[in-house]
């Protein structure tokens, strides 16, 4: 998985969990690799190691 600052990430919800989406504000891996520091749409910020249930959309 590759991303850059400004890209959007969507983490699909597991059963009983909502889908999360937000903006990648920092890429901490080499050459666009995870982990990513994400500001979610509700304002919460978290370091994310995306799994197979995640998608990235270019800015």
Short mmCIF file of C-alpha atoms in Angstrom, two decimals, residues 1-38:
data_model
loop_
_atom_site.label_atom_id
_atom_site.label_comp_id
_atom_site.label_asym_id
_atom_site.label_seq_id
_atom_site.Cartn_x
_atom_site.Cartn_y
_atom_site.Cartn_z
CA UNK A 1 0.00 0.00 0.00
CA UNK A 2 1.32 3.43 -0.98
CA UNK A 3 0.02 6.87 0.01
CA UNK A 4 1.01 10.50 0.28
CA UNK A 5 -0.05 13.37 2.50
CA UNK A 6 -3.51 14.57 1.54
CA UNK A 7 -4.75 11.18 0.33
CA UNK A 8 -7.94 9.81 1.88
CA UNK A 9 -8.15 6.50 3.66
CA UNK A 10 -11.29 4.47 4.31
CA UNK A 11 -11.27 1.65 6.83
CA UNK A 12 -14.26 -0.62 6.30
CA UNK A 13 -16.26 -1.33 9.42
CA UNK A 14 -16.19 -4.74 10.97
CA UNK A 15 -19.50 -6.25 12.05
CA UNK A 16 -21.03 -3.81 14.48
CA UNK A 17 -18.36 -1.16 13.82
CA UNK A 18 -18.80 1.94 11.63
CA UNK A 19 -16.74 2.67 8.53
CA UNK A 20 -14.01 5.25 9.23
CA UNK A 21 -12.61 7.75 6.74
CA UNK A 22 -10.07 10.50 7.03
CA UNK A 23 -7.13 12.39 5.57
CA UNK A 24 -3.56 11.17 5.75
CA UNK A 25 -1.62 13.99 7.41
CA UNK A 26 1.73 12.23 7.77
CA UNK A 27 3.41 9.25 6.09
CA UNK A 28 5.88 7.61 8.43
CA UNK A 29 7.02 4.69 6.26
CA UNK A 30 9.56 4.78 3.46
CA UNK A 31 8.39 5.69 -0.06
CA UNK A 32 4.73 6.10 0.91
CA UNK A 33 4.49 2.91 2.95
CA UNK A 34 2.58 2.64 6.25
CA UNK A 35 2.17 3.60 8.98
CA UNK A 36 0.10 6.71 8.36
CA UNK A 37 -0.97 9.39 10.80
CA UNK A 38 -4.63 10.04 9.98
#
